[in-house]
Short mmCIF file of C-alpha atoms in Angstrom, two decimals:
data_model
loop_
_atom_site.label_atom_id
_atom_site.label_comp_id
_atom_site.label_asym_id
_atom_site.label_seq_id
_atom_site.Cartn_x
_atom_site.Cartn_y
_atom_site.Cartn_z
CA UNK A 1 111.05 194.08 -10.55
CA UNK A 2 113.14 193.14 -7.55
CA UNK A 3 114.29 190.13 -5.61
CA UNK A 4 114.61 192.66 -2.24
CA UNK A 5 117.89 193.23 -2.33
CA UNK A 6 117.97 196.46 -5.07
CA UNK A 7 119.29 194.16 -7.95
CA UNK A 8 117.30 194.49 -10.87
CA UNK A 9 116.49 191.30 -13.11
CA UNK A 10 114.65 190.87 -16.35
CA UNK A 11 111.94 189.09 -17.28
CA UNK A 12 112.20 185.48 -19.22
CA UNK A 13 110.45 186.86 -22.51
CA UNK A 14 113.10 189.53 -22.64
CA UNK A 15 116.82 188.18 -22.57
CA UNK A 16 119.18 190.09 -23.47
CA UNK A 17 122.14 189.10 -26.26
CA UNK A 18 125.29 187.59 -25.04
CA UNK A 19 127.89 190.93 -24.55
CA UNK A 20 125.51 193.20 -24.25
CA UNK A 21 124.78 194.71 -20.62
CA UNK A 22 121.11 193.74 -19.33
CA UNK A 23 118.33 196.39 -19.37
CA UNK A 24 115.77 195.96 -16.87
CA UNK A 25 112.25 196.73 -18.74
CA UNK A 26 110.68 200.33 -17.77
CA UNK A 27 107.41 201.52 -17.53
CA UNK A 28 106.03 203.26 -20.34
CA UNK A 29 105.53 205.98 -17.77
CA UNK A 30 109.04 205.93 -16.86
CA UNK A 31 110.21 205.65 -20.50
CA UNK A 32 107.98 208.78 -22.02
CA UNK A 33 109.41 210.84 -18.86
CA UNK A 34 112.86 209.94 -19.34
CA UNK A 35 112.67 211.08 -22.96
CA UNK A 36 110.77 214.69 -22.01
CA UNK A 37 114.11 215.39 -19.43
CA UNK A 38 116.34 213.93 -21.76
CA UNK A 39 115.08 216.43 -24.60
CA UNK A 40 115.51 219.68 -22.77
CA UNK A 41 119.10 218.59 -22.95
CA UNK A 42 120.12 219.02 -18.80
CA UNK A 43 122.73 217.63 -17.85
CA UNK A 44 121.53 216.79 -14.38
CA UNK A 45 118.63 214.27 -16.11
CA UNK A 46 121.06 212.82 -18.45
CA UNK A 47 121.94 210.03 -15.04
CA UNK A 48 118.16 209.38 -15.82
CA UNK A 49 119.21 207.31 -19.08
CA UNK A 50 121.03 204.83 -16.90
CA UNK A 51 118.48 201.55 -16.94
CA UNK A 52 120.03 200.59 -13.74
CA UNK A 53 119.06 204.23 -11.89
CA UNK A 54 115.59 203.80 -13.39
CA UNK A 55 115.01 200.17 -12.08
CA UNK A 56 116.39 201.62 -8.91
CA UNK A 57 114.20 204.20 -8.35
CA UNK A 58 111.26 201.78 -9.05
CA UNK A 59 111.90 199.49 -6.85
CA UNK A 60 112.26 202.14 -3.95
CA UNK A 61 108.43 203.67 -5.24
CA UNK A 62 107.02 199.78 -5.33
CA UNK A 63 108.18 199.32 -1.60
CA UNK A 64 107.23 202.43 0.16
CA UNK A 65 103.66 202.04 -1.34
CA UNK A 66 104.21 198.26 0.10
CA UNK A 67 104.78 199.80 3.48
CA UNK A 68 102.08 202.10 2.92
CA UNK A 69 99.14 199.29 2.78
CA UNK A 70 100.82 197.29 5.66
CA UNK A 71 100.44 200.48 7.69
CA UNK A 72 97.15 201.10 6.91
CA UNK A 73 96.10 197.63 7.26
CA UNK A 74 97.48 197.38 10.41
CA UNK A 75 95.84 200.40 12.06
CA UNK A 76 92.70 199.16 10.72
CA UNK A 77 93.51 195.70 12.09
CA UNK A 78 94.18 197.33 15.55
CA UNK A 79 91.20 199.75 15.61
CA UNK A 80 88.55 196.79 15.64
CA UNK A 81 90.89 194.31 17.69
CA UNK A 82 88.55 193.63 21.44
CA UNK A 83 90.61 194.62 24.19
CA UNK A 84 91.83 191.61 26.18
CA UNK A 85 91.54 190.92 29.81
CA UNK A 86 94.15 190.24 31.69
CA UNK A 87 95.01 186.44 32.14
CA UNK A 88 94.55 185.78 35.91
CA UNK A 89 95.05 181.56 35.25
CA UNK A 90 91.91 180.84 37.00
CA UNK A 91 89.04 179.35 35.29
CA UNK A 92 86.08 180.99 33.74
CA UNK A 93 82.89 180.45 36.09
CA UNK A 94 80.17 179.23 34.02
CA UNK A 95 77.23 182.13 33.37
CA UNK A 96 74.38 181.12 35.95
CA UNK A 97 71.02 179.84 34.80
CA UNK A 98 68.05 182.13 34.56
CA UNK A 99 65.24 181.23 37.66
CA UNK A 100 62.99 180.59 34.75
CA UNK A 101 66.28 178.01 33.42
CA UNK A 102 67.04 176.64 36.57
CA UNK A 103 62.85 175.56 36.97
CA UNK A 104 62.91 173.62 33.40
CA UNK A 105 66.56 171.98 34.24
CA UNK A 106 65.18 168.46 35.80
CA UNK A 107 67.50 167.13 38.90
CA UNK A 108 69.81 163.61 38.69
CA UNK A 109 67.06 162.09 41.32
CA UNK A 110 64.23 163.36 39.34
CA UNK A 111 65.26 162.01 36.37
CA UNK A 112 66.36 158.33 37.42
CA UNK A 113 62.82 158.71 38.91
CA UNK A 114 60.92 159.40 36.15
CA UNK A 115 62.07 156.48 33.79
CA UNK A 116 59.62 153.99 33.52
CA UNK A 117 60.02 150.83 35.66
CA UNK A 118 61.81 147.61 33.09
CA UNK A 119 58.92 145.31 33.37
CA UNK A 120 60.44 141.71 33.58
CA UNK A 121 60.30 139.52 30.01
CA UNK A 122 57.68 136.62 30.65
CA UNK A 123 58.96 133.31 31.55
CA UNK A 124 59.21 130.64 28.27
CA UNK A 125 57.23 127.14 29.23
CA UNK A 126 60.63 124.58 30.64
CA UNK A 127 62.59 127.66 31.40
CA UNK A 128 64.87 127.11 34.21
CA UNK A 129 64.15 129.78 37.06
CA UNK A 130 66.46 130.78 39.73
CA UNK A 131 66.03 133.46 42.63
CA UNK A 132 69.09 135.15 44.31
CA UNK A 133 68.83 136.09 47.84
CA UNK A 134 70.08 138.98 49.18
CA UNK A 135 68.95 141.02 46.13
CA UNK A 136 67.12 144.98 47.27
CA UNK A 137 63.47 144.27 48.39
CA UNK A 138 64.40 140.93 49.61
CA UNK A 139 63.86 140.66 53.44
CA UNK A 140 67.25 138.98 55.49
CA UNK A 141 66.75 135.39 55.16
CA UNK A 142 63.98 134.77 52.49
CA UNK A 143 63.98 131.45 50.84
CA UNK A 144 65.79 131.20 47.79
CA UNK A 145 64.10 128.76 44.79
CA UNK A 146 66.44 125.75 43.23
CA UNK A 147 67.36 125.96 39.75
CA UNK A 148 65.29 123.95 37.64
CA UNK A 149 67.13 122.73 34.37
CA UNK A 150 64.76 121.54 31.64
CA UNK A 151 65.36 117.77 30.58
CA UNK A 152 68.07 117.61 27.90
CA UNK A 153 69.62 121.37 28.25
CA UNK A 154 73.20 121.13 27.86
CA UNK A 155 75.41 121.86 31.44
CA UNK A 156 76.20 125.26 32.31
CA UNK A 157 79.94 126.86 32.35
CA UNK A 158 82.23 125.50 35.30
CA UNK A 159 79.34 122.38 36.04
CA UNK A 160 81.22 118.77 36.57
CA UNK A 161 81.14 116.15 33.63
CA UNK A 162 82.02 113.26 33.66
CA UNK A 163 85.35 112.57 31.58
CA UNK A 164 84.38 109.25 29.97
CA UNK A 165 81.13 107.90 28.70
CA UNK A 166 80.48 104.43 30.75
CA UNK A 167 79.12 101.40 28.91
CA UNK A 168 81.63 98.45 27.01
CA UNK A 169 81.43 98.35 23.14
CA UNK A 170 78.99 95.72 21.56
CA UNK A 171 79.31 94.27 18.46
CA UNK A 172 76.90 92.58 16.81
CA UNK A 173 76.79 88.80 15.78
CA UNK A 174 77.81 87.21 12.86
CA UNK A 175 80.66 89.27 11.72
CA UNK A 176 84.39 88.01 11.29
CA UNK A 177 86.02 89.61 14.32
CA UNK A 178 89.75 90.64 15.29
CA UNK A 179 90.58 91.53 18.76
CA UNK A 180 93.54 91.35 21.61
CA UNK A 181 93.89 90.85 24.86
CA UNK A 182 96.55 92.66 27.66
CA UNK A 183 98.96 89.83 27.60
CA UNK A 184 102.54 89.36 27.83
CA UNK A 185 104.06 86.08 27.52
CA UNK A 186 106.38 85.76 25.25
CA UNK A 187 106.24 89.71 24.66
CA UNK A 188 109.10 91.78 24.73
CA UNK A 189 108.36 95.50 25.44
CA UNK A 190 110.32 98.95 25.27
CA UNK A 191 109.59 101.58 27.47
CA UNK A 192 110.78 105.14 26.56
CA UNK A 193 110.53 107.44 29.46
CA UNK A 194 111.24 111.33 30.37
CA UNK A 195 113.37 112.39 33.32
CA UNK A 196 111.59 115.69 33.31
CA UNK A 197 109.10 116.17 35.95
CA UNK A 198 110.99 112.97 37.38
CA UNK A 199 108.79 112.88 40.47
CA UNK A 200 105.49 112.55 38.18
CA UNK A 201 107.43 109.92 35.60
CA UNK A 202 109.10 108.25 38.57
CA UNK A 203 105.35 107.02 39.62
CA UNK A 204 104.38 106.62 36.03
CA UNK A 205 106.82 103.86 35.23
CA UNK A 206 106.45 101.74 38.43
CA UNK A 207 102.99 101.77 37.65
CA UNK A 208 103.78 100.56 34.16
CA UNK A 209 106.43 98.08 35.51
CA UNK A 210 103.62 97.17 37.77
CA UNK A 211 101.27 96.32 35.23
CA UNK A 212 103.97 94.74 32.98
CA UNK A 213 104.48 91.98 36.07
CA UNK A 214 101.05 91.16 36.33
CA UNK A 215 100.43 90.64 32.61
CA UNK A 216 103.28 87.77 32.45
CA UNK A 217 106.28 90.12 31.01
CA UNK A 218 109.05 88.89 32.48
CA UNK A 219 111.57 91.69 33.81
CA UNK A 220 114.22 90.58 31.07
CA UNK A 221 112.28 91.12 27.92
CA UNK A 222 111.51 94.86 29.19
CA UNK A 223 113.38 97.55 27.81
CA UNK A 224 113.96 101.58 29.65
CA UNK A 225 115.13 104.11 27.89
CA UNK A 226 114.99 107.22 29.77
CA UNK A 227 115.13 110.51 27.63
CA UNK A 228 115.25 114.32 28.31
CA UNK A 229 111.75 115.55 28.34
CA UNK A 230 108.47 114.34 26.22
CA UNK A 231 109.85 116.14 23.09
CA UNK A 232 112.64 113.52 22.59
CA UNK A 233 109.85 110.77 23.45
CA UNK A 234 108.86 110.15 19.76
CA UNK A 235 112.28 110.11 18.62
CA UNK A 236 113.09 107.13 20.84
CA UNK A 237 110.24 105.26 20.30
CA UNK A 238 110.74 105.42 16.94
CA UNK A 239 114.06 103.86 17.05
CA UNK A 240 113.34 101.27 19.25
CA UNK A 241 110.38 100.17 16.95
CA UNK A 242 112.76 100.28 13.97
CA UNK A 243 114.79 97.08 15.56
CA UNK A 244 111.76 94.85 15.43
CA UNK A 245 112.84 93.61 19.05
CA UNK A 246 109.83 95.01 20.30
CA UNK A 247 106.49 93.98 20.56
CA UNK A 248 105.12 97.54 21.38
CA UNK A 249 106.82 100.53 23.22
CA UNK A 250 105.42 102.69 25.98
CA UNK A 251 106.01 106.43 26.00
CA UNK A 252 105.97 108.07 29.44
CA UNK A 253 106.57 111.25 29.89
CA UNK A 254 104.70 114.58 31.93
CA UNK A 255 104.26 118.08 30.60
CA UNK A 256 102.79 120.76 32.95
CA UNK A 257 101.42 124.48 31.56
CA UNK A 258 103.49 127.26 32.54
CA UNK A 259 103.28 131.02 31.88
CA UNK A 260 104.57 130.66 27.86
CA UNK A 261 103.52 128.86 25.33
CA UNK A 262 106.26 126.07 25.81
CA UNK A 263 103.46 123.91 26.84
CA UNK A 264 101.30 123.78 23.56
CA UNK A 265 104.36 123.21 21.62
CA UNK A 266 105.73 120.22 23.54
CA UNK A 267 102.71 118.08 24.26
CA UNK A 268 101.22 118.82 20.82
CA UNK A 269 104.89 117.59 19.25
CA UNK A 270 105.01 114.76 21.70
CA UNK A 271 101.67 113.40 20.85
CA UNK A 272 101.69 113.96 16.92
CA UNK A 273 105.21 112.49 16.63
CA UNK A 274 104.83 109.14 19.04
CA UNK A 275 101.58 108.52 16.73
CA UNK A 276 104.26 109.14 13.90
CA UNK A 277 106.65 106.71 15.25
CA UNK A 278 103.44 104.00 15.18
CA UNK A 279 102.73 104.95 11.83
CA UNK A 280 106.23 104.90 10.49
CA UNK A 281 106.98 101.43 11.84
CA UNK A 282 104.01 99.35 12.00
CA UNK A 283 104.85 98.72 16.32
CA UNK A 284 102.18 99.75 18.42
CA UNK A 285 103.08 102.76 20.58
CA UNK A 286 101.14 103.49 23.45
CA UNK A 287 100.59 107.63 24.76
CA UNK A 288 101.00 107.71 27.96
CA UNK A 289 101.82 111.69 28.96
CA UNK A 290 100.17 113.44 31.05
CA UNK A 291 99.16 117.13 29.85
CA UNK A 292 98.82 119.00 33.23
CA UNK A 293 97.41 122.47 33.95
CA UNK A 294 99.11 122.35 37.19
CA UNK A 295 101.50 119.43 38.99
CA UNK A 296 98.35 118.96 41.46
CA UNK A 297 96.57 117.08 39.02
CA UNK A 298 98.99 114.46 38.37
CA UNK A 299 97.98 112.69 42.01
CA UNK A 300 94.87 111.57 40.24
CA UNK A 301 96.44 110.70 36.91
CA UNK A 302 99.32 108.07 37.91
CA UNK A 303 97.33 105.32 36.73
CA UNK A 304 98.11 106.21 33.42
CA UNK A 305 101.34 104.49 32.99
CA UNK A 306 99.60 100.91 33.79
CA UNK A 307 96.77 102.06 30.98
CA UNK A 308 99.57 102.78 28.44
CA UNK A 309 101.19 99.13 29.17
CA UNK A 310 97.42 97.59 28.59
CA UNK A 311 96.61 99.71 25.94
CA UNK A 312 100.22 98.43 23.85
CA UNK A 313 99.40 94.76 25.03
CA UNK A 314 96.36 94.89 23.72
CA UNK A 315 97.58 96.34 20.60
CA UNK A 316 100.46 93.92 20.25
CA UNK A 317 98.30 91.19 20.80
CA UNK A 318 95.38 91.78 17.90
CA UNK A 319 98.22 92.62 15.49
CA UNK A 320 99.51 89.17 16.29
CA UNK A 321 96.19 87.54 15.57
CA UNK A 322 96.12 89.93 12.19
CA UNK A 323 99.38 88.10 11.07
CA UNK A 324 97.85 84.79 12.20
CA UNK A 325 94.40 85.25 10.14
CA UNK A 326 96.36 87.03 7.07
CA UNK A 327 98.62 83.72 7.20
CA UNK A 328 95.82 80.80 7.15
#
């Protein structure tokens, strides 16, 4: 055996003792060889005897009948090999159909012609129909049919709804009843408000100042605390509720979608936590912040500080007749 480089090893079955020089194992042909030349006594064979000559001269037999088979595999390799054609880089043109091929081999046209027209599905009783002009078979200027929505269908994507269901709640007779009424005398009110978006805010708190006037607040039991933006809006109201010198607060405050999702955060936060701040205290706090898509939509919204300021009144006022009743 060899590793290629001529040195003879030994297998692991046959170590040799410590001292002792390795042997490399010989063939049995080898061996019986070796002991014919060594017994006609020459002195030429006598190198023979030397395991590391024997192991030697095997390993240069095992790799020139190595290089042998390689040779011969190669030429038979080589013999059978295609010759190749010479790469010109341009594409192989595709093998051109037979006439009888080219018959059989249906056109684009003819095919889009011979699928079978999509007959149209029949139309369901209340159905709404609809016909759109300008569609292929349709001569310029045909009359075009009105869509006709079935009673009680729900509106379609992008229709107009109305925002608010109209009507006043009714409660029946003969129940014990607790309600308020938008006053102010004798109220004192707080009024947290955001300087961001200060043109939108600006309106929304003379509309609630507004509103305050006409309900009989008088201007020195009103309370402004202007804050950063809407997040620090429950955070105020919260501490001006925890002085009981209020008898509701007003949050003000405008938040307008951008391009990140700063928008969701700050008007979800602003909501949850004035509601908190209600909660927490027992002092009615009224929402009023206006959740824009865009800063064009707060022209038709500014009434909304005036609502907040009836909406606390209100609030203020059936609490008051809550104490009253618990107290009798």
């Amino acid at each position: 055996m060899s590793d290629g480089y001529d040195t003879p090893r030994w297998d692991d079955d046959e170590v040799p003792e410590l001292g002792a020089p390795p042997s490399p194992p010989a063939s049995e042909e080898a061996a019986a060889e070796d002991a014919e030349r060594l017994s006609t006594g020459s002195p030429a064979d006598a190198v023979l005897d030397d395991p590391w000559e024997r192991a030697a001269r095997e390993t240069r037999a095992a790799e020139a009948s190595d290089a042998e088979d390689v040779d011969r595999s190669s030429e038979n390799v080589l013999a059978s090999w295609p010759a190749s054609a010479p790469d010109t880089g341009a594409p192989e043109a595709p093998a051109p159909l037979s006439d009888a091929a080219a018959e059989e081999r249906p056109s684009v046209s003819e095919g889009w012609s011979s699928m079978p027209p999509s007959s149209p599905p029949a139309e369901e009783a209340g159905a709404s129909t609809m016909v759109a002009a300008g569609l292929a078979g349709e001569p310029e200027g045909a009359s075009v049919e009105a869509a006709v929505i079935p009673e009680g269908a729900p509106p379609e994507l992008g229709s107009t709804t109305a925002e608010h269901a109209p009507g006043e709640l009714l409660v029946p007779p003969g129940f014990p009843l607790l309600e308020g009424v938008p006053r102010g005398e004798r109220r004192a009110v707080g009024i947290v408000v955001s300087r961001f978006n200060g043109d939108v805010t600006t309106k929304l708190l003379d509309g609630a100042l507004a509103e305050l006037a006409d309900r009989g607040v008088a201007s020195e039991a009103i309370t402004v605390m202007p804050v950063p933006g809407a997040f620090e809006l429950p955070l105020a109201a919260m501490a001006l509720a925890k002085t009981r010198r209020f008898s509701c607060i007003v949050a003000l405050g405008c938040v307008i979608r951008g391009d990140t999702p700063h928008f969701e955060y700050v008007a979800s936060e602003a909501a949850s936590g004035v509601q908190l701040a209600a909660i927490e205290t027992g002092v009615p706090v009224a929402f009023g912040v206006l959740t824009l898509d865009s800063a064009d939509q707060a022209a038709a919204r500014l009434d909304k500080g005036a609502e907040a300021v009836r909406t606390a009144l209100e609030m203020a006022d059936v609490f008051a007749n809550l104490r009253a009743a618990a107290a009798r």
